[in-house]
């Protein structure tokens, strides 16, 4: 049990065990080789998030005061969020103190996840999803999702054009008809009349 | 006798063709969720909530419940065959499960896991049957102050056990509560934190938040985790365990059932912790403990039994007191609320037939999973041979459709994307996600009980000194203050449950 606690319990989805280890219980490692924690990047992110949450706490507290803490028959709409904002502010301060201590003791960044983040992948996925969401209301689900899937399959995953085409059609037109015709769950149609009339 | 009649009534409803079909679909989807990398039980259950909104409440919850425990079965398959846990609760099964596969005993490992899961799940459901009425009637006696205290206790336990830093866990919980308060104030109807956006008047969709924070953030970090999947399906010969296997596994299944059932009752002790505790028990008490790590059947039987017993017994606090014990249960609770059902003691008085049908379906669902999983193992593993890029694209379709269809509003897709980024940042900074999900679902109920209490007492906080309320709050405070009292948390609990 102690062996597992020492290194095995951080296992989660996607974790692999060294296949040919004579002591599998002790040789559990993460699947992707972890990059060393980027301490400076970690600290910048941590500081940014702490500042953001502290500002949110102040804005929420002020907003709650405007809403009113008490009304004639008891607590008002601002009562609960006001005290939560105070708690949030105090917790952010406690976190800042903990981080400062960690920096002084040289342990800063040690708590960051080991998962190496591929930033180009993150940006591409997020931007493509934003474009998809923006286009869904204009072009409708089928065209927007088709473009999204074709981009991810043909360009990012480098699948052949016909594989990408088939999967993109299935994920856009196919899913649309399964949801609308079989499950009675409507997905958006294009706002352009000429596309709308042909069912897109 | 009343309980038996209620349960039989529940079986009559659960055994209708429609509900059986939904239980079957739920088990299949749940297994798929467990098998697929990138979709955990939390996001998997949340994504499918919109599909159930047009359904009859009983069928909807039966299907979502089946997805929940089906995912426990699914996670085992990849642990045993591919050396990769499909979901966190099956992580410890990798150790002996994969070793058994290498010895050509994959079928036996999966067979004993399915049998153990069935036993654990069934015993825990029987526990739910026994506990439902007495705990439910006790629950009916609690007023708003006691309910508020109970929620403080539930959240404290989860926060205390989530992640390495109590401060970050608490912060995550407070953020969840604040998000839950966005929208129209339930008492006087004033808009709160909507910033003039009509899209926020109904609040922030919890499905979009959960899908983003668990599903999308997993995709964002998964780009580098695309190892090749090498299946050792040759070991599937001899699917059923023989008599000696069963004799060796029986004590482990017994221990796993007790551990899983007990830990399921405690909010915060999730399936991951439970399966590890079970493995620990095997390494201490099993007659064959020296073989653990080399393909011992006990190393599979114990943890797999425990995590399924846990999954089912974690429904007891939800059904009887309205307290979700884990993020996935919180999502299930959200599904109950979406269907107009409030989990807790009133469930058995106001919607008794629904409650008992769901309980009966747990027995049936466990049996379906047992029957379904062994013959379909080949199908599940073949899914993992789909190239990573295609799999990611397919999962993203479900993320987008799942978040859109909850309110038929593209705004929720943007919410999902935003919380995907939040989830990524939280993971990067080691802020646990579980408290946020729990408080997101509990937030409105917690505020309502707090405000009702203070309305009863006309603003006097001494109402919280009523014996039960005070006891719950004091225990909750004690749990939260343990770091200051220098009571060390076991290292095994330093993990974000189900993240």
PDB file of N, CA, C and O in Angstrom, chain B residues 20-74:
ATOM      1  N   UNK B  20     -36.253  -1.169 -20.164  1.00  0.00           N
ATOM      2  CA  UNK B  20     -35.171  -2.145 -20.383  1.00  0.00           C
ATOM      3  C   UNK B  20     -34.261  -1.684 -21.518  1.00  0.00           C
ATOM      4  O   UNK B  20     -33.034  -1.785 -21.442  1.00  0.00           O
ATOM      5  N   UNK B  21     -34.904  -1.150 -22.564  1.00  0.00           N
ATOM      6  CA  UNK B  21     -34.150  -0.672 -23.725  1.00  0.00           C
ATOM      7  C   UNK B  21     -33.232   0.485 -23.311  1.00  0.00           C
ATOM      8  O   UNK B  21     -32.050   0.522 -23.677  1.00  0.00           O
ATOM      9  N   UNK B  22     -33.770   1.411 -22.512  1.00  0.00           N
ATOM     10  CA  UNK B  22     -32.947   2.544 -22.085  1.00  0.00           C
ATOM     11  C   UNK B  22     -31.811   2.102 -21.154  1.00  0.00           C
ATOM     12  O   UNK B  22     -30.724   2.658 -21.196  1.00  0.00           O
ATOM     13  N   UNK B  23     -32.086   1.098 -20.327  1.00  0.00           N
ATOM     14  CA  UNK B  23     -31.016   0.571 -19.457  1.00  0.00           C
ATOM     15  C   UNK B  23     -29.916  -0.058 -20.315  1.00  0.00           C
ATOM     16  O   UNK B  23     -28.719   0.137 -20.060  1.00  0.00           O
ATOM     17  N   UNK B  24     -30.342  -0.784 -21.361  1.00  0.00           N
ATOM     18  CA  UNK B  24     -29.381  -1.427 -22.269  1.00  0.00           C
ATOM     19  C   UNK B  24     -28.549  -0.358 -22.993  1.00  0.00           C
ATOM     20  O   UNK B  24     -27.308  -0.447 -23.045  1.00  0.00           O
ATOM     21  N   UNK B  25     -29.241   0.656 -23.532  1.00  0.00           N
ATOM     22  CA  UNK B  25     -28.524   1.730 -24.240  1.00  0.00           C
ATOM     23  C   UNK B  25     -27.548   2.413 -23.277  1.00  0.00           C
ATOM     24  O   UNK B  25     -26.398   2.695 -23.620  1.00  0.00           O
ATOM     25  N   UNK B  26     -28.027   2.672 -22.055  1.00  0.00           N
ATOM     26  CA  UNK B  26     -27.175   3.318 -21.050  1.00  0.00           C
ATOM     27  C   UNK B  26     -25.933   2.487 -20.749  1.00  0.00           C
ATOM     28  O   UNK B  26     -24.830   3.019 -20.646  1.00  0.00           O
ATOM     29  N   UNK B  27     -26.119   1.166 -20.612  1.00  0.00           N
ATOM     30  CA  UNK B  27     -24.968   0.290 -20.313  1.00  0.00           C
ATOM     31  C   UNK B  27     -23.968   0.327 -21.465  1.00  0.00           C
ATOM     32  O   UNK B  27     -22.751   0.362 -21.246  1.00  0.00           O
ATOM     33  N   UNK B  28     -24.487   0.309 -22.708  1.00  0.00           N
ATOM     34  CA  UNK B  28     -23.589   0.320 -23.868  1.00  0.00           C
ATOM     35  C   UNK B  28     -22.830   1.649 -23.924  1.00  0.00           C
ATOM     36  O   UNK B  28     -21.599   1.679 -24.049  1.00  0.00           O
ATOM     37  N   UNK B  29     -23.578   2.764 -23.791  1.00  0.00           N
ATOM     38  CA  UNK B  29     -22.909   4.077 -23.854  1.00  0.00           C
ATOM     39  C   UNK B  29     -21.936   4.226 -22.686  1.00  0.00           C
ATOM     40  O   UNK B  29     -20.817   4.717 -22.847  1.00  0.00           O
ATOM     41  N   UNK B  30     -22.359   3.775 -21.507  1.00  0.00           N
ATOM     42  CA  UNK B  30     -21.494   3.878 -20.320  1.00  0.00           C
ATOM     43  C   UNK B  30     -20.197   3.107 -20.519  1.00  0.00           C
ATOM     44  O   UNK B  30     -19.110   3.591 -20.198  1.00  0.00           O
ATOM     45  N   UNK B  31     -20.315   1.898 -21.065  1.00  0.00           N
ATOM     46  CA  UNK B  31     -19.111   1.095 -21.307  1.00  0.00           C
ATOM     47  C   UNK B  31     -18.206   1.815 -22.292  1.00  0.00           C
ATOM     48  O   UNK B  31     -16.982   1.881 -22.118  1.00  0.00           O
ATOM     49  N   UNK B  32     -18.838   2.399 -23.322  1.00  0.00           N
ATOM     50  CA  UNK B  32     -18.079   3.150 -24.325  1.00  0.00           C
ATOM     51  C   UNK B  32     -17.357   4.337 -23.667  1.00  0.00           C
ATOM     52  O   UNK B  32     -16.185   4.600 -23.953  1.00  0.00           O
ATOM     53  N   UNK B  33     -18.070   5.030 -22.793  1.00  0.00           N
ATOM     54  CA  UNK B  33     -17.482   6.166 -22.074  1.00  0.00           C
ATOM     55  C   UNK B  33     -16.286   5.691 -21.243  1.00  0.00           C
ATOM     56  O   UNK B  33     -15.245   6.343 -21.190  1.00  0.00           O
ATOM     57  N   UNK B  34     -16.440   4.523 -20.621  1.00  0.00           N
ATOM     58  CA  UNK B  34     -15.349   3.978 -19.808  1.00  0.00           C
ATOM     59  C   UNK B  34     -14.159   3.577 -20.663  1.00  0.00           C
ATOM     60  O   UNK B  34     -13.007   3.722 -20.249  1.00  0.00           O
ATOM     61  N   UNK B  35     -14.444   3.077 -21.867  1.00  0.00           N
ATOM     62  CA  UNK B  35     -13.378   2.607 -22.753  1.00  0.00           C
ATOM     63  C   UNK B  35     -12.642   3.775 -23.404  1.00  0.00           C
ATOM     64  O   UNK B  35     -11.415   3.776 -23.506  1.00  0.00           O
ATOM     65  N   UNK B  36     -13.400   4.780 -23.847  1.00  0.00           N
ATOM     66  CA  UNK B  36     -12.797   5.875 -24.607  1.00  0.00           C
ATOM     67  C   UNK B  36     -11.886   6.751 -23.754  1.00  0.00           C
ATOM     68  O   UNK B  36     -12.285   7.176 -22.676  1.00  0.00           O
ATOM     69  N   UNK B  37     -10.705   7.040 -24.267  1.00  0.00           N
ATOM     70  CA  UNK B  37      -9.895   8.023 -23.556  1.00  0.00           C
ATOM     71  C   UNK B  37     -10.449   9.410 -23.869  1.00  0.00           C
ATOM     72  O   UNK B  37     -10.927   9.648 -24.970  1.00  0.00           O
ATOM     73  N   UNK B  38     -10.421  10.313 -22.940  1.00  0.00           N
ATOM     74  CA  UNK B  38     -10.884  11.680 -23.208  1.00  0.00           C
ATOM     75  C   UNK B  38     -12.300  11.952 -22.758  1.00  0.00           C
ATOM     76  O   UNK B  38     -12.710  13.084 -22.684  1.00  0.00           O
ATOM     77  N   UNK B  39     -13.055  10.918 -22.477  1.00  0.00           N
ATOM     78  CA  UNK B  39     -14.403  11.155 -21.948  1.00  0.00           C
ATOM     79  C   UNK B  39     -14.551  10.356 -20.657  1.00  0.00           C
ATOM     80  O   UNK B  39     -14.620   9.148 -20.676  1.00  0.00           O
ATOM     81  N   UNK B  40     -14.571  11.054 -19.544  1.00  0.00           N
ATOM     82  CA  UNK B  40     -14.744  10.390 -18.250  1.00  0.00           C
ATOM     83  C   UNK B  40     -16.223  10.259 -17.942  1.00  0.00           C
ATOM     84  O   UNK B  40     -17.065  10.765 -18.691  1.00  0.00           O
ATOM     85  N   UNK B  41     -16.552   9.577 -16.840  1.00  0.00           N
ATOM     86  CA  UNK B  41     -17.971   9.413 -16.501  1.00  0.00           C
ATOM     87  C   UNK B  41     -18.680  10.737 -16.234  1.00  0.00           C
ATOM     88  O   UNK B  41     -19.862  10.861 -16.519  1.00  0.00           O
ATOM     89  N   UNK B  42     -17.963  11.738 -15.719  1.00  0.00           N
ATOM     90  CA  UNK B  42     -18.609  13.013 -15.395  1.00  0.00           C
ATOM     91  C   UNK B  42     -19.075  13.689 -16.691  1.00  0.00           C
ATOM     92  O   UNK B  42     -20.260  14.007 -16.867  1.00  0.00           O
ATOM     93  N   UNK B  43     -18.125  13.912 -17.613  1.00  0.00           N
ATOM     94  CA  UNK B  43     -18.476  14.581 -18.869  1.00  0.00           C
ATOM     95  C   UNK B  43     -19.412  13.692 -19.693  1.00  0.00           C
ATOM     96  O   UNK B  43     -20.360  14.181 -20.304  1.00  0.00           O
ATOM     97  N   UNK B  44     -19.154  12.387 -19.693  1.00  0.00           N
ATOM     98  CA  UNK B  44     -19.965  11.452 -20.476  1.00  0.00           C
ATOM     99  C   UNK B  44     -21.431  11.502 -20.061  1.00  0.00           C
ATOM    100  O   UNK B  44     -22.330  11.526 -20.909  1.00  0.00           O
ATOM    101  N   UNK B  45     -21.672  11.533 -18.763  1.00  0.00           N
ATOM    102  CA  UNK B  45     -23.054  11.596 -18.274  1.00  0.00           C
ATOM    103  C   UNK B  45     -23.658  12.967 -18.595  1.00  0.00           C
ATOM    104  O   UNK B  45     -24.804  13.067 -19.032  1.00  0.00           O
ATOM    105  N   UNK B  46     -22.858  14.025 -18.392  1.00  0.00           N
ATOM    106  CA  UNK B  46     -23.380  15.388 -18.622  1.00  0.00           C
ATOM    107  C   UNK B  46     -23.755  15.609 -20.088  1.00  0.00           C
ATOM    108  O   UNK B  46     -24.799  16.185 -20.384  1.00  0.00           O
ATOM    109  N   UNK B  47     -22.896  15.125 -20.998  1.00  0.00           N
ATOM    110  CA  UNK B  47     -23.151  15.336 -22.435  1.00  0.00           C
ATOM    111  C   UNK B  47     -24.504  14.758 -22.838  1.00  0.00           C
ATOM    112  O   UNK B  47     -25.210  15.301 -23.677  1.00  0.00           O
ATOM    113  N   UNK B  48     -24.854  13.642 -22.195  1.00  0.00           N
ATOM    114  CA  UNK B  48     -26.064  12.948 -22.630  1.00  0.00           C
ATOM    115  C   UNK B  48     -27.334  13.425 -21.930  1.00  0.00           C
ATOM    116  O   UNK B  48     -28.433  12.998 -22.288  1.00  0.00           O
ATOM    117  N   UNK B  49     -27.210  14.311 -20.951  1.00  0.00           N
ATOM    118  CA  UNK B  49     -28.409  14.820 -20.269  1.00  0.00           C
ATOM    119  C   UNK B  49     -29.394  15.468 -21.255  1.00  0.00           C
ATOM    120  O   UNK B  49     -30.591  15.188 -21.200  1.00  0.00           O
ATOM    121  N   UNK B  50     -28.906  16.319 -22.193  1.00  0.00           N
ATOM    122  CA  UNK B  50     -29.868  16.960 -23.094  1.00  0.00           C
ATOM    123  C   UNK B  50     -30.726  15.961 -23.875  1.00  0.00           C
ATOM    124  O   UNK B  50     -31.897  16.211 -24.133  1.00  0.00           O
ATOM    125  N   UNK B  51     -30.118  14.826 -24.226  1.00  0.00           N
ATOM    126  CA  UNK B  51     -30.876  13.831 -24.993  1.00  0.00           C
ATOM    127  C   UNK B  51     -32.032  13.254 -24.185  1.00  0.00           C
ATOM    128  O   UNK B  51     -32.999  12.740 -24.747  1.00  0.00           O
ATOM    129  N   UNK B  52     -31.932  13.324 -22.859  1.00  0.00           N
ATOM    130  CA  UNK B  52     -32.950  12.694 -22.020  1.00  0.00           C
ATOM    131  C   UNK B  52     -34.048  13.674 -21.603  1.00  0.00           C
ATOM    132  O   UNK B  52     -34.997  13.282 -20.944  1.00  0.00           O
ATOM    133  N   UNK B  53     -33.889  14.942 -21.987  1.00  0.00           N
ATOM    134  CA  UNK B  53     -34.841  15.939 -21.489  1.00  0.00           C
ATOM    135  C   UNK B  53     -36.265  15.711 -22.008  1.00  0.00           C
ATOM    136  O   UNK B  53     -37.229  16.001 -21.311  1.00  0.00           O
ATOM    137  N   UNK B  54     -36.361  15.185 -23.228  1.00  0.00           N
ATOM    138  CA  UNK B  54     -37.695  14.943 -23.773  1.00  0.00           C
ATOM    139  C   UNK B  54     -38.280  13.613 -23.311  1.00  0.00           C
ATOM    140  O   UNK B  54     -39.401  13.262 -23.671  1.00  0.00           O
ATOM    141  N   UNK B  55     -37.494  12.857 -22.536  1.00  0.00           N
ATOM    142  CA  UNK B  55     -37.946  11.519 -22.141  1.00  0.00           C
ATOM    143  C   UNK B  55     -38.737  11.567 -20.843  1.00  0.00           C
ATOM    144  O   UNK B  55     -38.675  12.533 -20.093  1.00  0.00           O
ATOM    145  N   UNK B  56     -39.439  10.465 -20.594  1.00  0.00           N
ATOM    146  CA  UNK B  56     -40.125  10.309 -19.325  1.00  0.00           C
ATOM    147  C   UNK B  56     -39.063  10.262 -18.213  1.00  0.00           C
ATOM    148  O   UNK B  56     -38.004   9.653 -18.401  1.00  0.00           O
ATOM    149  N   UNK B  57     -39.279  10.943 -17.058  1.00  0.00           N
ATOM    150  CA  UNK B  57     -38.231  11.050 -16.031  1.00  0.00           C
ATOM    151  C   UNK B  57     -37.636   9.704 -15.608  1.00  0.00           C
ATOM    152  O   UNK B  57     -36.427   9.577 -15.441  1.00  0.00           O
ATOM    153  N   UNK B  58     -38.483   8.685 -15.459  1.00  0.00           N
ATOM    154  CA  UNK B  58     -37.977   7.376 -15.015  1.00  0.00           C
ATOM    155  C   UNK B  58     -36.982   6.822 -16.036  1.00  0.00           C
ATOM    156  O   UNK B  58     -35.875   6.414 -15.684  1.00  0.00           O
ATOM    157  N   UNK B  59     -37.385   6.842 -17.299  1.00  0.00           N
ATOM    158  CA  UNK B  59     -36.504   6.296 -18.348  1.00  0.00           C
ATOM    159  C   UNK B  59     -35.212   7.103 -18.427  1.00  0.00           C
ATOM    160  O   UNK B  59     -34.122   6.542 -18.600  1.00  0.00           O
ATOM    161  N   UNK B  60     -35.349   8.435 -18.308  1.00  0.00           N
ATOM    162  CA  UNK B  60     -34.168   9.295 -18.410  1.00  0.00           C
ATOM    163  C   UNK B  60     -33.151   8.970 -17.326  1.00  0.00           C
ATOM    164  O   UNK B  60     -31.959   8.788 -17.611  1.00  0.00           O
ATOM    165  N   UNK B  61     -33.616   8.857 -16.090  1.00  0.00           N
ATOM    166  CA  UNK B  61     -32.671   8.599 -14.984  1.00  0.00           C
ATOM    167  C   UNK B  61     -32.139   7.175 -15.067  1.00  0.00           C
ATOM    168  O   UNK B  61     -30.969   6.916 -14.768  1.00  0.00           O
ATOM    169  N   UNK B  62     -32.984   6.241 -15.505  1.00  0.00           N
ATOM    170  CA  UNK B  62     -32.511   4.852 -15.672  1.00  0.00           C
ATOM    171  C   UNK B  62     -31.356   4.828 -16.667  1.00  0.00           C
ATOM    172  O   UNK B  62     -30.317   4.203 -16.432  1.00  0.00           O
ATOM    173  N   UNK B  63     -31.511   5.563 -17.774  1.00  0.00           N
ATOM    174  CA  UNK B  63     -30.452   5.552 -18.793  1.00  0.00           C
ATOM    175  C   UNK B  63     -29.185   6.228 -18.268  1.00  0.00           C
ATOM    176  O   UNK B  63     -28.084   5.689 -18.423  1.00  0.00           O
ATOM    177  N   UNK B  64     -29.342   7.368 -17.614  1.00  0.00           N
ATOM    178  CA  UNK B  64     -28.145   8.069 -17.110  1.00  0.00           C
ATOM    179  C   UNK B  64     -27.460   7.265 -16.006  1.00  0.00           C
ATOM    180  O   UNK B  64     -26.231   7.238 -15.916  1.00  0.00           O
ATOM    181  N   UNK B  65     -28.273   6.606 -15.162  1.00  0.00           N
ATOM    182  CA  UNK B  65     -27.709   5.748 -14.114  1.00  0.00           C
ATOM    183  C   UNK B  65     -26.909   4.611 -14.732  1.00  0.00           C
ATOM    184  O   UNK B  65     -25.809   4.264 -14.283  1.00  0.00           O
ATOM    185  N   UNK B  66     -27.465   4.035 -15.807  1.00  0.00           N
ATOM    186  CA  UNK B  66     -26.779   2.920 -16.483  1.00  0.00           C
ATOM    187  C   UNK B  66     -25.468   3.393 -17.105  1.00  0.00           C
ATOM    188  O   UNK B  66     -24.475   2.667 -17.110  1.00  0.00           O
ATOM    189  N   UNK B  67     -25.468   4.627 -17.621  1.00  0.00           N
ATOM    190  CA  UNK B  67     -24.225   5.186 -18.174  1.00  0.00           C
ATOM    191  C   UNK B  67     -23.185   5.276 -17.063  1.00  0.00           C
ATOM    192  O   UNK B  67     -22.023   4.917 -17.243  1.00  0.00           O
ATOM    193  N   UNK B  68     -23.642   5.721 -15.893  1.00  0.00           N
ATOM    194  CA  UNK B  68     -22.744   5.897 -14.749  1.00  0.00           C
ATOM    195  C   UNK B  68     -22.074   4.577 -14.353  1.00  0.00           C
ATOM    196  O   UNK B  68     -20.847   4.478 -14.311  1.00  0.00           O
ATOM    197  N   UNK B  69     -22.871   3.540 -14.093  1.00  0.00           N
ATOM    198  CA  UNK B  69     -22.181   2.318 -13.648  1.00  0.00           C
ATOM    199  C   UNK B  69     -21.625   1.510 -14.813  1.00  0.00           C
ATOM    200  O   UNK B  69     -20.714   0.718 -14.632  1.00  0.00           O
ATOM    201  N   UNK B  70     -22.159   1.735 -16.028  1.00  0.00           N
ATOM    202  CA  UNK B  70     -21.576   1.088 -17.204  1.00  0.00           C
ATOM    203  C   UNK B  70     -20.141   1.546 -17.414  1.00  0.00           C
ATOM    204  O   UNK B  70     -19.274   0.776 -17.834  1.00  0.00           O
ATOM    205  N   UNK B  71     -19.887   2.819 -17.092  1.00  0.00           N
ATOM    206  CA  UNK B  71     -18.530   3.348 -17.283  1.00  0.00           C
ATOM    207  C   UNK B  71     -17.530   2.670 -16.345  1.00  0.00           C
ATOM    208  O   UNK B  71     -16.346   2.575 -16.650  1.00  0.00           O
ATOM    209  N   UNK B  72     -18.022   2.180 -15.202  1.00  0.00           N
ATOM    210  CA  UNK B  72     -17.132   1.466 -14.278  1.00  0.00           C
ATOM    211  C   UNK B  72     -16.669   0.149 -14.919  1.00  0.00           C
ATOM    212  O   UNK B  72     -15.531  -0.261 -14.766  1.00  0.00           O
ATOM    213  N   UNK B  73     -17.597  -0.519 -15.613  1.00  0.00           N
ATOM    214  CA  UNK B  73     -17.228  -1.758 -16.300  1.00  0.00           C
ATOM    215  C   UNK B  73     -16.256  -1.460 -17.452  1.00  0.00           C
ATOM    216  O   UNK B  73     -15.284  -2.159 -17.658  1.00  0.00           O
ATOM    217  N   UNK B  74     -16.575  -0.413 -18.209  1.00  0.00           N
ATOM    218  CA  UNK B  74     -15.783  -0.088 -19.399  1.00  0.00           C
ATOM    219  C   UNK B  74     -14.339   0.229 -19.077  1.00  0.00           C
ATOM    220  O   UNK B  74     -13.430  -0.166 -19.813  1.00  0.00           O
TER     221      UNK B  74
END
